[in-house]
CSV table of C-alpha atoms in Angstrom, one decimal:
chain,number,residue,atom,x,y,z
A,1,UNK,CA,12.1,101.2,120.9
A,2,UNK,CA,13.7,101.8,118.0
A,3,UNK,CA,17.7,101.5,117.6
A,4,UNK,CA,19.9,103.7,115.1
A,5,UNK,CA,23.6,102.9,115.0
A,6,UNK,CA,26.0,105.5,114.5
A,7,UNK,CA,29.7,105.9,112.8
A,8,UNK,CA,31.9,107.1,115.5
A,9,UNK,CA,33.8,108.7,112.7
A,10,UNK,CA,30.3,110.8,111.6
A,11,UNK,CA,30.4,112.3,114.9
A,12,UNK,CA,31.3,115.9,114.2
A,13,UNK,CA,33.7,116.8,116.9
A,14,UNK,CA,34.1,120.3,118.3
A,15,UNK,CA,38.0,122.1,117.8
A,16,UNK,CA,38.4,122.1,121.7
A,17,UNK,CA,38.3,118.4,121.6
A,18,UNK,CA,40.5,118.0,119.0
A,19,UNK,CA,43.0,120.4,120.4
A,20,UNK,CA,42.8,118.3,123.6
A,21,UNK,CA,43.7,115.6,122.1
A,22,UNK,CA,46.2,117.1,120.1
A,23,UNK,CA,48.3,118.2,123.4
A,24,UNK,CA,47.6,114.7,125.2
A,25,UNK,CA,49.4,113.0,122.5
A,26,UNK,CA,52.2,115.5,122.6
A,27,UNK,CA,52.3,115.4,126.3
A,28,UNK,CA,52.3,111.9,126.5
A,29,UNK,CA,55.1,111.1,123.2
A,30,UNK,CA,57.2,113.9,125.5
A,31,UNK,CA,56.7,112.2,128.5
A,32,UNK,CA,57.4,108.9,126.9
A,33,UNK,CA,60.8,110.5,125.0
A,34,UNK,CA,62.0,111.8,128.6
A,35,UNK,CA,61.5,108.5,130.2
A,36,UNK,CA,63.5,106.8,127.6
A,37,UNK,CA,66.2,109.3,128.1
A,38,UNK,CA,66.0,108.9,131.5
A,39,UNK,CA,66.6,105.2,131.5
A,40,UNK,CA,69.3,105.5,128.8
A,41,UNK,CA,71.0,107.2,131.6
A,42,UNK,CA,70.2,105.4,134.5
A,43,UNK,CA,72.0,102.7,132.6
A,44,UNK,CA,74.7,104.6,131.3
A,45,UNK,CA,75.4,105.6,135.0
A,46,UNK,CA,75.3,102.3,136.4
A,47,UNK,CA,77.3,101.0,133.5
A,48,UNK,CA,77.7,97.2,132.4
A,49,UNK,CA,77.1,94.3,134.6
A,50,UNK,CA,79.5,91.7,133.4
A,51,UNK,CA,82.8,91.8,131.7
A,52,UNK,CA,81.9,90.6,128.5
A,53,UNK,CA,79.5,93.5,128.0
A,54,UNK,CA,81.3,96.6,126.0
A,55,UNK,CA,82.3,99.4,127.7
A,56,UNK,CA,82.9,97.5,131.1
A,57,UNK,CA,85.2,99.9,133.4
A,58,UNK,CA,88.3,97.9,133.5
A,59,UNK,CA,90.1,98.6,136.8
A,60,UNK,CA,93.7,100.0,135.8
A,61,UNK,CA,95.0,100.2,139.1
A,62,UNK,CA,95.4,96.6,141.9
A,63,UNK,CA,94.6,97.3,145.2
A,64,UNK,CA,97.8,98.3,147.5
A,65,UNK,CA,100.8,95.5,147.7
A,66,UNK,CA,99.0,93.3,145.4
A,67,UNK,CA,99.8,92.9,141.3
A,68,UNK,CA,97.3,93.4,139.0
A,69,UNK,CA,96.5,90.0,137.0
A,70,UNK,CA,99.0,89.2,133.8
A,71,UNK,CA,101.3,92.1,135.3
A,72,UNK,CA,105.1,91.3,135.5
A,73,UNK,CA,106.5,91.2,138.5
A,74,UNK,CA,109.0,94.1,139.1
């Protein structure tokens, strides 16, 4: 038996193919671009962990009958 090895890239390949691939790639760089938002704003709704990290809610009010730390007494 006789072998014959072939360039992939001299394979002539048909429109329909390359169309296909055409909308998998946009498909998938969509997908990827929504699930990047998505987790932008999963994080941006859970917000920061730790104090140190910017933009960490800082509470503005104490809790009922107690002072809030570094607040004068009145």
């Amino acid at each position: 038996m006789d072998w014959t090895f072939v360039d992939v890239a001299d394979i002539p390949t048909p429109p329909e193919a390359l169309e296909l691939r055409e909308r998998c790639m946009v498909e998938w760089m969509v997908s990827l671009f929504l699930a990047e938002m998505g987790a932008s704003n999963l994080r941006q709704l859970s917000g920061p962990k730790s104090p140190e990290s910017p933009g960490y809610p800082l509470k503005t009010r104490g809790k009922r009958g107690k002072s809030r730390p570094g607040s004068e007494a009145r």
